[in-house]
Short mmCIF file of C-alpha atoms in Angstrom, two decimals:
data_model
loop_
_atom_site.label_atom_id
_atom_site.label_comp_id
_atom_site.label_asym_id
_atom_site.label_seq_id
_atom_site.Cartn_x
_atom_site.Cartn_y
_atom_site.Cartn_z
CA MET A 242 -19.07 -1.29 7.63
CA THR A 243 -21.30 -2.41 5.52
CA SER A 244 -22.73 -5.42 4.93
CA THR A 245 -20.23 -6.35 2.16
CA GLY A 246 -17.64 -5.37 4.07
CA GLN A 247 -16.37 -2.43 3.35
CA LEU A 248 -15.05 -0.02 5.37
CA VAL A 249 -17.00 3.92 5.34
CA PHE A 250 -15.35 7.30 5.27
CA TYR A 251 -17.33 10.07 6.38
CA VAL A 252 -16.47 13.07 4.07
CA ASN A 253 -18.32 16.08 4.49
CA PRO A 254 -19.63 16.96 0.79
CA LEU A 255 -19.09 21.12 1.86
CA TRP A 256 -15.43 20.45 2.79
CA ARG A 257 -14.83 20.10 -1.18
CA ARG A 258 -12.39 23.04 -2.44
CA GLN A 259 -10.35 23.80 -5.88
CA GLY A 260 -7.46 21.41 -5.03
CA ILE A 261 -6.02 17.91 -5.65
CA HIS A 262 -8.10 16.06 -3.22
CA THR A 263 -6.62 12.62 -1.99
CA PRO A 264 -6.88 9.87 -4.84
CA LEU A 265 -8.68 7.98 -2.54
CA LEU A 266 -11.77 10.50 -3.75
CA ASN A 267 -11.21 9.96 -7.49
CA PRO A 268 -14.04 6.99 -7.75
CA TRP A 269 -16.42 9.85 -6.36
CA TRP A 270 -14.60 12.79 -7.26
CA GLY A 271 -12.94 12.21 -10.45
CA ASN A 272 -9.27 12.74 -11.59
CA PRO A 273 -8.35 15.90 -10.64
CA LEU A 274 -4.94 15.90 -12.65
CA THR A 275 -3.78 18.03 -15.67
CA ASP A 276 -1.27 17.24 -18.42
CA SER A 277 1.91 19.04 -16.86
CA SER A 278 1.27 15.68 -14.47
CA LEU A 279 1.17 13.45 -17.24
CA TYR A 280 2.59 10.56 -16.22
CA THR A 281 0.04 10.68 -13.40
CA LYS A 282 -2.82 12.09 -14.72
CA GLU A 283 -2.72 8.81 -17.47
CA LEU A 284 -2.19 6.27 -14.24
CA PHE A 285 -5.70 7.59 -12.20
CA ASP A 286 -7.39 8.00 -16.03
CA SER A 287 -6.59 4.00 -15.85
CA TYR A 288 -6.97 2.69 -12.36
CA SER A 289 -8.28 3.84 -10.02
CA PHE A 290 -8.90 3.02 -5.83
CA SER A 291 -11.21 0.09 -5.52
CA THR A 292 -14.24 0.52 -3.91
CA ALA A 293 -15.03 -2.98 -3.34
CA TYR A 294 -13.20 -2.43 0.54
CA TYR A 295 -14.21 1.12 0.87
CA ALA A 296 -17.19 3.65 0.75
CA ILE A 297 -18.16 7.16 1.04
CA THR A 298 -20.66 9.00 2.94
CA ASP A 299 -22.30 12.11 4.23
CA ASP A 300 -24.28 10.53 7.72
CA LEU A 301 -21.61 10.19 10.47
CA GLY A 302 -24.27 7.69 11.62
CA LYS A 303 -23.19 4.97 9.14
CA ALA A 304 -19.26 6.43 9.31
CA ASP A 305 -16.43 4.06 10.49
CA MET A 306 -14.08 6.70 9.52
CA VAL A 307 -13.54 10.06 8.83
CA LEU A 308 -12.04 10.83 5.72
CA ALA A 309 -9.76 14.86 5.25
CA PRO A 310 -9.99 14.97 1.69
CA TYR A 311 -6.92 16.24 0.82
CA PRO A 312 -3.62 15.79 1.31
CA HIS A 313 -2.20 16.95 4.66
CA VAL A 314 0.25 18.79 2.49
CA TRP A 315 -2.74 20.50 0.72
CA PHE A 316 -3.71 21.73 3.76
CA MET A 317 -0.66 23.06 5.32
CA ARG A 318 -0.36 25.36 2.35
CA HIS A 319 -4.16 26.46 1.58
CA ASP A 320 -6.48 25.71 4.28
CA MET A 321 -5.59 24.76 7.76
CA VAL A 322 -9.38 25.70 8.89
CA LEU A 323 -10.78 22.46 6.96
CA PHE A 324 -7.97 20.60 8.30
CA ASP A 325 -9.05 21.65 11.52
CA GLU A 326 -12.50 21.22 10.83
CA CYS A 327 -12.22 17.55 9.46
CA VAL A 328 -10.14 16.57 13.32
CA ARG A 329 -13.52 18.39 15.50
CA THR A 330 -15.34 16.44 13.08
CA ALA A 331 -13.69 12.82 14.49
CA ARG A 332 -12.90 13.48 17.67
CA GLY A 333 -16.81 15.09 18.01
CA GLU A 334 -17.79 11.51 17.34
CA SER A 335 -15.11 9.58 18.66
CA LEU A 336 -14.63 8.38 15.29
CA PRO A 337 -10.69 7.38 14.09
CA LEU A 338 -9.86 9.80 11.28
CA LEU A 339 -7.68 9.18 8.10
CA ILE A 340 -4.80 11.44 7.12
CA ASP A 341 -3.28 11.31 3.37
CA GLY A 342 0.18 11.87 4.60
CA THR A 343 1.92 11.36 1.45
CA GLY A 344 4.63 13.98 0.18
CA ASP A 345 8.61 13.73 -0.27
CA ILE A 346 8.47 15.54 3.07
CA GLU A 347 6.93 14.39 5.97
CA TYR A 348 5.47 16.44 8.19
CA PRO A 349 4.64 15.62 11.82
CA ILE A 350 0.96 14.56 12.78
CA ASN A 351 0.67 14.36 15.97
CA ILE A 352 -3.03 13.74 16.32
CA GLU A 353 -4.61 10.99 18.74
CA ASN A 354 -6.86 8.51 16.27
CA ALA A 355 -5.50 9.37 13.53
CA TYR A 356 -3.95 7.12 10.86
CA ILE A 357 -1.73 8.50 8.26
CA LEU A 358 -1.02 7.32 4.94
CA ARG A 359 2.71 7.89 3.85
CA TYR A 360 5.07 6.88 1.17
CA SER A 361 8.31 7.82 2.72
CA GLY A 362 10.03 8.02 6.18
CA TYR A 363 12.79 5.91 7.82
CA ARG A 364 13.03 2.65 9.65
CA PHE A 365 15.16 4.03 12.77
CA LEU A 366 12.73 7.03 12.71
CA PRO A 367 9.15 5.26 13.61
CA GLU A 368 6.09 7.30 13.36
CA ARG A 369 2.52 5.89 14.96
CA ARG A 370 -0.63 4.74 13.55
CA ARG A 371 1.58 4.86 9.77
CA ILE A 372 0.11 2.95 6.90
CA GLN A 373 3.11 2.49 4.98
CA ILE A 374 2.52 2.15 0.88
CA PRO A 375 3.98 2.41 -2.46
CA LEU A 376 4.60 5.50 -4.37
CA PHE A 377 1.46 5.53 -7.67
CA ALA A 378 3.68 4.36 -10.58
CA ASP A 379 1.96 3.19 -13.45
CA ASP A 380 1.66 -0.21 -15.39
CA LEU A 381 4.58 0.26 -17.77
CA LEU A 382 3.79 -2.87 -19.03
CA GLU A 383 0.51 -2.62 -20.10
CA ARG A 384 1.12 1.05 -21.32
CA CYS A 385 3.82 0.43 -23.11
CA ARG A 386 4.12 -3.01 -24.41
CA GLY A 387 0.68 -4.04 -24.54
CA GLY A 388 0.54 -6.33 -21.41
CA ARG A 389 2.72 -8.98 -22.71
CA LEU A 390 5.66 -10.20 -20.17
CA ALA A 391 8.34 -10.90 -22.28
CA ILE A 392 10.39 -13.18 -19.48
CA ARG A 393 14.48 -12.24 -19.95
CA LYS A 394 16.85 -15.87 -20.38
CA LYS A 395 19.88 -15.84 -18.22
CA GLY A 396 22.83 -15.37 -20.21
CA GLU A 397 26.68 -16.06 -19.68
CA GLY A 398 29.68 -13.71 -18.17
CA LYS A 399 28.38 -10.47 -17.09
CA PRO A 400 25.17 -9.42 -15.35
CA ASN A 401 23.56 -6.53 -17.23
CA VAL A 402 22.15 -3.59 -15.14
CA GLY A 403 19.91 -0.94 -16.41
CA PHE A 404 19.21 2.79 -15.32
CA ALA A 405 17.65 5.49 -16.52
CA GLY A 406 16.63 8.83 -14.84
CA TRP A 407 17.71 11.75 -13.28
CA ALA A 408 21.54 11.90 -11.65
CA ARG A 409 22.80 15.00 -12.80
CA LEU A 410 22.81 18.46 -10.64
CA SER A 411 24.37 21.71 -11.75
CA LEU A 412 26.89 23.86 -9.43
CA LYS A 413 24.41 25.45 -8.17
CA GLN A 414 22.05 22.48 -7.32
CA TYR A 415 24.46 20.85 -5.17
CA LEU A 416 25.64 23.15 -3.18
CA ARG A 417 22.29 24.10 -2.06
CA THR A 418 21.71 20.73 -1.84
CA VAL A 419 24.65 20.19 0.59
CA ILE A 420 23.60 23.19 2.52
CA LYS A 421 20.25 22.74 3.33
CA GLU A 422 21.81 18.48 4.32
CA LEU A 423 23.74 20.10 6.50
CA PRO A 424 22.31 19.33 9.79
CA MET A 425 21.78 15.54 8.54
CA ARG A 426 25.36 15.14 7.74
CA LEU A 427 26.45 16.54 11.34
CA ARG A 428 24.18 13.89 12.72
CA GLY A 429 25.95 11.68 10.34
CA ILE A 430 29.27 12.22 11.78
CA PHE A 431 27.87 9.85 15.15
CA ASP A 432 24.86 7.89 14.12
CA THR A 433 25.08 6.32 10.27
CA ARG A 434 22.21 5.73 9.90
CA TYR A 435 20.91 9.09 8.78
CA ARG A 436 23.62 9.34 6.26
CA ALA A 437 20.93 7.87 4.30
CA CYS A 438 18.62 10.73 4.48
CA THR A 439 21.41 12.22 1.45
CA LYS A 440 19.30 13.25 -1.13
CA GLY A 441 18.35 10.69 -3.85
CA VAL A 442 20.39 11.89 -6.62
CA LEU A 443 23.02 12.02 -4.66
CA TRP A 444 22.76 8.18 -4.34
CA ARG A 445 22.60 7.93 -7.69
CA GLN A 446 25.49 9.84 -8.59
CA LYS A 447 27.77 7.61 -6.43
CA ALA A 448 25.89 4.35 -7.54
CA ILE A 449 26.62 4.78 -11.23
CA LYS A 450 29.90 5.88 -10.51
CA ILE A 451 30.25 2.90 -8.68
CA LEU A 452 28.79 0.52 -11.35
CA GLN A 453 30.35 2.39 -14.60
CA SER A 454 34.49 1.76 -13.31
CA SER A 455 33.78 -1.99 -12.05
CA PRO A 456 34.44 -5.24 -14.36
CA HIS A 457 31.69 -7.36 -12.93
CA VAL A 458 28.81 -5.57 -14.23
CA THR A 459 28.07 -4.55 -17.80
CA PHE A 460 26.16 -0.93 -17.14
CA ASN A 461 23.09 0.00 -19.31
CA LEU A 462 22.59 3.71 -18.38
CA ARG A 463 21.04 7.25 -19.44
CA VAL A 464 21.27 9.86 -16.89
CA ARG A 465 18.71 12.70 -17.53
CA ASN A 466 19.92 16.22 -16.53
CA SER A 467 16.19 16.70 -14.82
CA PHE A 468 12.80 14.81 -13.54
CA THR A 469 11.25 13.91 -16.75
CA ALA A 470 7.74 13.08 -14.73
CA SER A 471 6.98 16.97 -15.25
CA VAL A 472 6.22 18.95 -17.81
CA LYS A 473 7.60 21.82 -15.95
CA THR A 474 11.09 20.28 -15.50
CA ALA A 475 11.22 16.79 -18.52
CA GLU A 476 14.02 17.95 -21.22
CA GLY A 477 12.56 16.42 -24.25
CA ASP A 478 9.13 14.63 -25.44
CA MET A 479 8.06 12.46 -22.50
CA GLN A 480 6.55 9.61 -24.09
CA LYS A 481 9.81 9.24 -26.20
CA LEU A 482 11.27 9.10 -22.40
CA GLN A 483 9.32 6.88 -21.17
CA GLU A 484 10.00 4.55 -24.10
CA GLU A 485 13.90 4.80 -23.48
CA MET A 486 13.50 4.17 -19.44
CA VAL A 487 11.14 1.30 -20.37
CA ASP A 488 13.66 -0.11 -22.96
CA THR A 489 16.84 0.34 -20.93
CA ILE A 490 14.93 -1.79 -18.18
CA LEU A 491 13.76 -3.94 -19.88
CA GLN A 492 16.94 -4.51 -22.09
CA SER A 493 18.38 -5.43 -18.26
CA ASP A 494 18.92 -8.24 -16.12
CA TYR A 495 18.19 -6.42 -13.03
CA ALA A 496 17.11 -2.79 -12.62
CA LEU A 497 18.78 -0.41 -10.53
CA ASP A 498 16.37 1.61 -8.00
CA VAL A 499 17.89 3.99 -5.28
CA ARG A 500 15.34 6.66 -3.88
CA GLY A 501 14.20 9.87 -5.02
CA ASP A 502 13.64 13.20 -3.17
CA ALA A 503 11.20 10.67 -0.95
CA ASN A 504 12.84 8.01 1.00
CA ASN A 505 11.53 5.72 -1.74
CA SER A 506 11.01 5.66 -5.53
CA ALA A 507 8.50 4.91 -8.35
CA ARG A 508 10.77 3.86 -9.96
CA LEU A 509 10.65 0.56 -7.95
CA PHE A 510 7.62 -0.56 -9.13
CA GLU A 511 7.75 0.12 -12.62
CA ILE A 512 10.77 -2.15 -12.90
CA LEU A 513 8.03 -4.49 -10.76
CA SER A 514 5.27 -4.05 -13.64
CA LEU A 515 7.61 -4.59 -16.21
CA GLY A 516 8.77 -7.95 -14.93
CA ARG A 517 12.16 -7.45 -13.78
CA ILE A 518 14.31 -7.61 -10.91
CA PRO A 519 15.09 -4.36 -8.91
CA ILE A 520 18.87 -3.79 -7.19
CA ILE A 521 17.25 -1.70 -4.36
CA ILE A 522 19.50 0.28 -2.43
CA ASP A 523 18.01 0.26 0.89
CA THR A 524 18.87 3.82 2.43
CA GLU A 525 16.30 3.12 5.84
CA ARG A 526 13.43 2.64 3.43
CA ASN A 527 10.32 1.41 5.31
CA PHE A 528 9.06 -0.64 2.37
CA PRO A 529 5.41 -0.84 1.84
CA PHE A 530 3.17 -4.61 3.21
CA SER A 531 6.14 -5.73 4.31
CA ASP A 532 4.35 -8.21 7.09
CA LYS A 533 2.68 -9.68 3.27
CA VAL A 534 5.54 -9.07 1.02
CA ASP A 535 8.54 -11.15 0.62
CA TYR A 536 10.50 -8.76 -0.93
CA SER A 537 13.42 -11.58 -1.47
CA SER A 538 10.73 -13.43 -3.62
CA PHE A 539 11.53 -10.82 -6.82
CA ALA A 540 14.08 -8.47 -5.70
CA LEU A 541 18.51 -7.97 -4.42
CA ILE A 542 18.70 -5.79 -1.58
CA ILE A 543 22.05 -3.74 -0.67
CA ASP A 544 22.07 -1.78 2.31
CA PHE A 545 23.55 1.71 1.66
CA HIS A 546 26.53 1.00 4.46
CA ASP A 547 27.61 -1.90 1.25
CA ILE A 548 27.63 0.57 -1.85
CA LYS A 549 30.89 0.23 -2.35
CA CYS A 550 30.54 -3.15 -2.84
CA LEU A 551 27.54 -2.83 -4.90
CA PRO A 552 29.18 -4.38 -8.11
CA GLU A 553 30.48 -7.67 -6.39
CA ARG A 554 26.93 -8.08 -4.75
CA VAL A 555 25.50 -8.18 -8.05
CA ALA A 556 27.87 -10.08 -9.16
CA GLU A 557 27.76 -13.09 -6.73
CA PHE A 558 24.45 -12.85 -6.82
CA HIS A 559 23.90 -13.53 -10.64
CA LYS A 560 26.62 -16.06 -10.44
CA ARG A 561 24.66 -18.23 -7.92
CA ILE A 562 21.11 -17.86 -8.93
CA SER A 563 19.77 -20.38 -11.48
CA PRO A 564 18.63 -20.25 -14.26
CA GLU A 565 15.15 -21.22 -13.30
CA ARG A 566 15.02 -19.16 -10.02
CA PHE A 567 15.90 -15.74 -12.65
CA GLU A 568 13.06 -16.29 -14.52
CA GLN A 569 10.89 -17.13 -11.37
CA MET A 570 11.40 -13.78 -9.92
CA GLN A 571 10.43 -11.56 -13.04
CA ARG A 572 7.29 -13.55 -12.86
CA ASN A 573 6.93 -13.06 -8.83
CA ALA A 574 8.32 -9.31 -9.57
CA ARG A 575 5.10 -9.01 -12.08
CA ASP A 576 2.91 -10.69 -9.54
CA ALA A 577 3.47 -8.33 -6.96
CA TYR A 578 2.76 -4.95 -8.75
CA VAL A 579 -0.48 -6.56 -10.09
CA ASN A 580 -1.59 -7.99 -6.09
CA TYR A 581 0.03 -5.36 -4.20
CA PHE A 582 1.42 -2.39 -5.38
CA ARG A 583 -0.92 -1.11 -8.59
CA VAL A 584 -3.49 1.30 -7.54
CA ASP A 585 -6.48 -0.92 -7.74
CA ALA A 586 -4.57 -3.20 -5.76
CA LEU A 587 -3.69 -0.72 -3.18
CA MET A 588 -6.96 -0.75 -0.75
CA CYS A 589 -7.38 -4.20 0.29
CA SER A 590 -4.08 -4.25 1.51
CA ILE A 591 -4.47 -0.47 3.65
CA VAL A 592 -8.20 -1.79 4.82
CA GLU A 593 -6.43 -4.63 6.09
CA GLU A 594 -3.91 -2.72 7.86
CA LEU A 595 -6.61 0.10 8.74
CA HIS A 596 -8.91 -3.27 11.40
CA MET A 597 -5.45 -4.34 12.46
CA MET A 598 -4.49 -1.69 13.60
CA VAL A 599 -7.76 0.99 14.31
CA PRO A 600 -10.01 -0.26 17.61
CA ARG A 601 -13.10 -1.50 17.12
CA ARG A 602 -15.90 0.68 17.97
CA GLY A 603 -18.92 -1.12 18.64
CA GLY A 604 -17.68 -4.17 16.74
CA SER A 605 -17.99 -1.59 13.50
CA VAL A 606 -14.24 -1.27 12.43
#
């Protein structure tokens, strides 16, 4: 560790390849994303992991840990020889290894002394040395509203719930999804927790159907036919789609948040960035930094087992909450995003977790 308290990661310059490196290296290697991933490119053009908390070195003698420079899924597809070299280097120097294990599908990593960044997973399927981080989500208040937080007043009558996003599958997509999920669906007969593993778009369809048919809430809905965060799949102008989504959230008392392909969603953190109260359908999620962040201070969390009661739960919550508390939850949402979940805030919590998890070697970590 440096005299300033930074955690120092060893990265061999010869490990650099043509590919999308872990964003932890963006401060040194730059933003590798192109306009084909427009939203994420814009995010990392504007924000980066704070180097106040970490540094990289090519001198093993100065390192606290070894950092594998690419996500685990990239190594699996392109260069497991390089991944094995990272593992051998850490093992040979008796240094812990940090692996970017983020991805919609989490592949097992059974490496002693490896610590793994994840953004998905299930609480009932724990993993050793996991560090749970949020999906990377842009600051939409800065991006689309000049950073001006407009607090919504609590109105009379039914609460307004908003959702804009992908919630349709073609028949072919639906059948393919159901067939792929058959093993988990069979497990779900005997252990209902496995029902949480259902594809996110199907959970969205269920929540939408329940909210649409309920007299207890007003539903502000914009359904998309495809994933809108990629140029390859977005139907229409991406900037317009983003603006419509932002409008839908800001014009609602509450914003629906349902998992995506990963058991998490960028939408949750986009909602928080806009200072709105998310209604989180909790599909056994691992909530990032939950030891220090009080999610109940800015969100209504509803267990997926209770999804049929979703409108009633929202209506009862809205009825009981005071106007002052309603407004404070919006401020709390924005504060949580800026202080914990925006990219430039993440490294503080990641380093804190590593300090707690990693055994000290000579007092350095």
